[in-house]
Structures are given as structure tokens and as C-alpha cells.
Tab-separated table of C-alpha atoms in Angstrom:
chain	number	residue	atom	x	y	z
A	294	ASP	CA	-21.342	8.910	-3.356
A	295	ALA	CA	-21.508	12.705	-3.319
A	296	GLY	CA	-17.989	12.989	-2.025
A	297	VAL	CA	-16.871	14.865	1.068
A	298	ILE	CA	-19.421	17.522	1.917
A	299	GLN	CA	-18.520	20.652	3.842
A	300	SER	CA	-20.756	23.388	5.130
A	301	PRO	CA	-21.026	26.264	4.972
A	302	ARG	CA	-19.074	27.104	1.804
A	303	HIS	CA	-18.532	30.643	2.985
A	304	GLU	CA	-18.657	32.122	6.461
A	305	VAL	CA	-18.173	35.707	7.500
A	306	THR	CA	-18.143	36.409	11.199
A	307	GLU	CA	-17.078	39.082	13.618
A	308	MET	CA	-14.046	38.762	15.797
A	309	GLY	CA	-14.890	37.089	19.085
A	310	GLN	CA	-17.759	35.027	17.729
A	311	GLU	CA	-17.901	31.257	17.748
A	312	VAL	CA	-17.581	29.550	14.379
A	313	THR	CA	-18.483	25.938	13.607
A	314	LEU	CA	-17.436	24.250	10.400
A	315	ARG	CA	-19.022	20.953	9.396
A	316	CYS	CA	-17.899	17.955	7.405
A	317	LYS	CA	-19.556	14.781	6.171
A	318	PRO	CA	-16.951	12.250	5.021
A	319	ILE	CA	-17.411	9.641	2.328
A	320	SER	CA	-19.363	6.702	3.667
A	321	GLY	CA	-17.116	3.864	4.780
A	322	HIS	CA	-13.956	5.929	5.078
A	323	ASP	CA	-12.199	5.475	8.394
A	324	TYR	CA	-9.909	8.512	8.370
A	325	LEU	CA	-10.949	12.141	8.507
A	326	PHE	CA	-8.619	15.122	8.225
A	327	TRP	CA	-8.989	18.844	8.790
A	328	TYR	CA	-6.640	21.174	6.886
A	329	ARG	CA	-6.273	24.939	6.829
A	330	GLN	CA	-4.960	26.836	3.824
A	331	THR	CA	-3.587	30.362	3.716
A	332	MET	CA	-1.350	32.148	1.234
A	333	MET	CA	1.395	32.489	3.814
A	334	ARG	CA	1.443	28.981	5.244
A	335	GLY	CA	-0.031	26.836	2.491
A	336	LEU	CA	-1.956	23.677	3.396
A	337	GLU	CA	-1.551	22.767	7.067
A	338	LEU	CA	-2.851	19.601	8.676
A	339	LEU	CA	-4.718	20.570	11.833
A	340	ILE	CA	-6.028	17.261	13.159
A	341	TYR	CA	-7.046	13.841	11.979
A	342	PHE	CA	-9.308	11.076	13.248
A	343	ASN	CA	-9.281	7.334	12.828
A	344	ASN	CA	-12.578	5.573	13.442
A	345	ASN	CA	-13.916	8.732	15.111
A	346	VAL	CA	-10.980	8.945	17.545
A	347	PRO	CA	-8.582	11.914	17.348
A	348	ILE	CA	-5.123	10.578	16.564
A	349	ASP	CA	-2.965	13.653	16.123
A	350	ASP	CA	-4.010	17.199	16.976
A	351	SER	CA	-0.508	18.641	17.009
A	352	GLY	CA	-1.415	20.963	14.143
A	353	MET	CA	-4.225	22.680	16.017
A	354	PRO	CA	-2.879	26.191	16.462
A	355	GLU	CA	-4.403	27.131	19.802
A	356	ASP	CA	-6.881	26.095	22.447
A	357	ARG	CA	-9.423	28.242	20.655
A	358	PHE	CA	-9.635	25.439	18.088
A	359	SER	CA	-11.415	22.195	18.811
A	360	ALA	CA	-12.617	19.324	16.650
A	361	LYS	CA	-15.035	16.496	17.275
A	362	MET	CA	-16.246	13.469	15.437
A	363	PRO	CA	-19.330	12.157	17.267
A	364	ASN	CA	-19.982	9.482	14.636
A	365	ALA	CA	-18.583	8.094	11.407
A	366	SER	CA	-20.600	10.444	9.224
A	367	PHE	CA	-20.025	13.814	10.832
A	368	SER	CA	-17.251	16.038	12.152
A	369	THR	CA	-17.032	19.618	13.342
A	370	LEU	CA	-14.223	22.116	13.684
A	371	LYS	CA	-14.988	24.892	16.136
A	372	ILE	CA	-13.175	28.162	16.724
A	373	GLN	CA	-14.088	30.054	19.882
A	374	PRO	CA	-13.435	32.942	20.029
A	375	SER	CA	-12.541	33.649	16.417
A	376	GLU	CA	-9.842	36.136	15.416
A	377	PRO	CA	-9.018	37.833	12.096
A	378	ARG	CA	-5.891	35.675	11.703
A	379	ASP	CA	-8.127	32.615	11.565
A	380	SER	CA	-9.333	33.761	8.155
A	381	ALA	CA	-8.486	30.953	5.747
A	382	VAL	CA	-9.979	28.158	3.678
A	383	TYR	CA	-10.620	25.073	5.787
A	384	PHE	CA	-10.679	21.710	4.043
A	385	CYS	CA	-11.968	18.413	5.261
A	386	ALA	CA	-10.760	15.168	3.690
A	387	SER	CA	-11.459	11.491	4.212
A	388	SER	CA	-9.744	8.292	3.192
A	389	LEU	CA	-9.526	4.568	3.553
A	390	VAL	CA	-6.096	3.469	4.645
A	391	THR	CA	-4.912	0.450	2.767
A	392	GLU	CA	-1.364	0.074	1.552
A	393	TYR	CA	-1.543	3.603	0.255
A	394	THR	CA	-3.712	6.597	0.925
A	395	GLU	CA	-5.901	8.382	-1.565
A	396	ALA	CA	-7.526	11.223	0.297
A	397	PHE	CA	-10.701	12.825	-1.018
A	398	PHE	CA	-11.134	16.484	-0.226
A	399	GLY	CA	-14.227	18.568	0.171
A	400	GLN	CA	-14.727	21.904	-1.537
A	401	GLY	CA	-13.662	23.803	1.546
A	402	THR	CA	-15.127	26.504	3.759
A	403	ARG	CA	-13.830	30.007	3.205
A	404	LEU	CA	-13.819	31.716	6.598
A	405	THR	CA	-13.470	35.449	6.961
A	406	VAL	CA	-13.230	36.953	10.429
A	407	VAL	CA	-13.670	40.723	10.486
B	297	ASP	CA	8.297	11.214	6.304
B	298	ALA	CA	10.869	12.409	3.755
B	299	LYS	CA	10.970	16.011	2.596
B	300	THR	CA	10.342	16.922	-1.044
B	301	THR	CA	11.663	19.772	-3.177
B	302	GLN	CA	9.781	21.123	-6.176
B	303	PRO	CA	10.239	24.160	-8.430
B	304	THR	CA	7.982	27.008	-7.433
B	305	SER	CA	6.466	27.476	-10.873
B	306	MET	CA	6.513	26.183	-14.436
B	307	ASP	CA	4.915	27.041	-17.749
B	308	CYS	CA	3.747	24.664	-20.432
B	309	ALA	CA	2.212	25.173	-23.866
B	310	GLU	CA	-1.229	23.738	-24.398
B	311	GLY	CA	-1.087	20.346	-26.090
B	312	ARG	CA	2.495	19.716	-25.075
B	313	ALA	CA	3.684	17.395	-22.338
B	314	ALA	CA	4.149	18.906	-18.910
B	315	ASN	CA	7.002	17.387	-16.917
B	316	LEU	CA	6.975	18.269	-13.240
B	317	PRO	CA	10.060	17.251	-11.255
B	318	CYS	CA	10.333	16.395	-7.585
B	319	ASN	CA	13.389	15.654	-5.485
B	320	HIS	CA	13.076	13.360	-2.476
B	321	SER	CA	16.669	12.408	-1.776
B	322	THR	CA	15.963	11.208	1.784
B	323	ILE	CA	13.211	8.810	0.783
B	324	SER	CA	13.308	5.469	2.559
B	325	GLY	CA	12.516	2.054	1.199
B	326	ASN	CA	8.913	1.845	2.338
B	327	GLU	CA	7.886	5.372	1.403
B	328	TYR	CA	5.546	6.024	-1.491
B	329	VAL	CA	5.542	9.043	-3.789
B	330	TYR	CA	2.136	10.687	-4.188
B	331	TRP	CA	1.021	13.480	-6.462
B	332	TYR	CA	-1.963	15.705	-5.834
B	333	ARG	CA	-3.070	18.842	-7.577
B	334	GLN	CA	-5.193	21.772	-6.540
B	335	ILE	CA	-7.097	23.749	-9.089
B	336	HIS	CA	-7.924	27.264	-7.997
B	337	SER	CA	-10.559	27.445	-5.263
B	338	GLN	CA	-11.007	23.677	-5.117
B	339	GLY	CA	-9.821	20.999	-2.714
B	340	PRO	CA	-6.709	18.988	-3.640
B	341	GLN	CA	-7.257	16.061	-5.975
B	342	TYR	CA	-5.324	12.793	-6.042
B	343	ILE	CA	-3.457	12.134	-9.294
B	344	ILE	CA	-1.184	9.122	-8.945
B	345	HIS	CA	1.210	7.346	-6.612
B	346	GLY	CA	4.118	4.926	-6.874
B	347	LEU	CA	6.730	3.047	-4.899
B	348	LYS	CA	9.539	2.196	-7.318
B	349	ASN	CA	8.026	1.230	-10.641
B	350	ASN	CA	6.772	3.724	-13.173
B	351	GLU	CA	3.033	4.156	-13.068
B	352	THR	CA	0.426	5.395	-15.523
B	353	ASN	CA	-3.266	6.116	-15.213
B	354	GLU	CA	-5.838	8.093	-17.149
B	355	MET	CA	-4.561	11.369	-15.749
B	356	ALA	CA	-0.785	11.119	-15.780
B	357	SER	CA	2.398	9.089	-15.703
B	358	LEU	CA	4.846	8.894	-12.831
B	359	ILE	CA	8.499	8.198	-13.525
B	360	ILE	CA	10.625	7.306	-10.497
B	361	THR	CA	14.406	7.126	-10.848
B	362	GLU	CA	16.111	3.863	-10.073
B	363	ASP	CA	17.616	5.227	-6.857
B	364	ARG	CA	14.177	6.667	-5.971
B	365	LYS	CA	15.681	10.008	-5.057
B	366	SER	CA	13.616	11.901	-7.596
B	367	SER	CA	10.522	11.542	-9.713
B	368	THR	CA	8.693	13.255	-12.551
B	369	LEU	CA	4.996	13.658	-13.072
B	370	ILE	CA	4.083	13.763	-16.745
B	371	LEU	CA	0.864	15.199	-18.109
B	372	PRO	CA	1.108	13.947	-21.705
B	373	HIS	CA	-1.071	16.544	-23.422
B	374	ALA	CA	-1.585	19.501	-21.130
B	375	THR	CA	-4.793	21.502	-21.426
B	376	LEU	CA	-5.762	24.842	-19.954
B	377	ARG	CA	-7.720	22.947	-17.313
B	378	ASP	CA	-4.478	21.431	-16.045
B	379	THR	CA	-3.405	24.822	-14.712
B	380	ALA	CA	-3.055	24.148	-10.998
B	381	VAL	CA	-0.672	23.728	-8.076
B	382	TYR	CA	0.904	20.273	-8.120
B	383	TYR	CA	2.078	18.704	-4.881
B	384	CYS	CA	4.615	15.915	-4.575
B	385	ILE	CA	4.330	14.107	-1.236
B	386	VAL	CA	6.313	11.250	0.243
B	387	ARG	CA	4.612	9.076	2.823
B	388	GLU	CA	5.369	5.788	4.492
B	389	GLY	CA	3.184	3.211	2.861
B	390	SER	CA	3.116	0.848	5.785
B	391	SER	CA	2.191	3.568	8.230
B	392	ASN	CA	-1.338	3.426	9.502
B	393	THR	CA	-1.485	7.102	10.271
B	394	GLY	CA	-2.781	7.918	6.818
B	395	LYS	CA	-1.860	11.584	7.028
B	396	LEU	CA	-0.565	13.587	4.099
B	397	ILE	CA	1.722	16.567	4.635
B	398	PHE	CA	1.695	19.105	1.802
B	399	GLY	CA	4.620	21.320	0.844
B	400	GLN	CA	4.436	24.439	-1.295
B	401	GLY	CA	4.059	22.596	-4.588
B	402	THR	CA	4.666	23.696	-8.185
B	403	THR	CA	2.320	26.153	-9.835
B	404	LEU	CA	1.842	24.947	-13.406
B	405	GLN	CA	0.542	27.505	-15.876
B	406	VAL	CA	-0.657	26.016	-19.162
B	407	LYS	CA	-0.660	28.661	-21.854
B	408	PRO	CA	-2.574	28.682	-25.162
């Protein structure tokens, strides 16, 4: 398996524009997580899905953020409208939940909003 | 899930063992200790986990105290490529939420 695949790797956009980040989890994994990382706040869990259903979105900062998982092999994180403070690295991770959790992370999307 | 406390940073000489401590004094009986690391510009990577027994794999060893209130991650022969931020996380093993909450971690600098 190629691991968790995120696209794009880098995104530069202007304030007010819509941004869509994409994630393909590892095949067969039933959990998918979106994290945001900044110097100030570290790694923050934004939302996670189980079997394509959102379980906990309490980490989503504002209504400008939304996430979907239309099927087991694809998820999106959308920011509309984007703001400079949304600039961060966004990570997607997937896992199988057994007795313990080993999460596999993608390489991240570095978002810059100017 | 229990809170963890780690030193902000540590140095280690290349080829020596790196011992990274973690305090989790409020850990409960069904909570596991996980370690992840994040090398610069990459996503976090799983290292090892344990419940109460010491564990070893190809990457590291995990020593958990008998009262389970603290643990130590040991990299037996640190290399420059082990320079990274190391996260100690405590999570309920029986929980089906699966989520991992990261703290600030320990920045390990391996020096030649």
C-alpha cells in the first residue's frame, strides 16, 4: 500500500478563496482523522470519521471548515472562505481500531493563505 | 484520556542511547501508552505502545514503571536521523473512538 495520500502537498491561496484538501486513506482502514499543525498550537485534532461517518468534529475551529467522507477511499477538508490564520500544515491519518491504535499519517498539505 | 508531561527538549550524542521520559500520573488501568515521533516536515510516525509490560521492537524499547505513572522511551543507538519531536500519548485501549491527542512533545537533537 502507498500509505495515506494527501493532495496537494502545497497550496497558496488568497484570503477569501475556497480551499479543498484531499486525502486517500489506507485501504481497509475504518478510521480517518484530520489534524492541523501550527507552531503556536501544535498538532490539533479537527475531526475524525468512523466508517465514513463523522464521529467528533469538536476540533473544527469555525463554520468555515467542513469535512466530508463520501466513501471509504476519499475525504475532503474544505475551508470557505479562507483566512490568513488558517495557514498551517494539515495532516490526514487513518487507522484500524483493534485493541490499540496505530495511526498512519500522510505527508501533509502546507496551506498558505495570503 | 490522561494528560502527559514531557521535557521540552533533550540532546543526545550520536551512537549513545537516548532516554526520553514521560509522566502520566493520572493514567487509568485500561489506558495504553503510545509513542510517536515527527521528523521535520513529515507526518507523525508510530514507534511503540504498551500497557504495563516493557516492550521492545526494531525501533525502540518502552519501559513502564510498576505503578504506570511514568515511562521511558529508549532509542538504544541514536543516529542523526533520530532527530525529531517525540510524543508520548495516553489513550484508553478499550475505547472505540480511536483518536489520538498530541501534546507538545520532546524535541530530541542528536548531535555528532
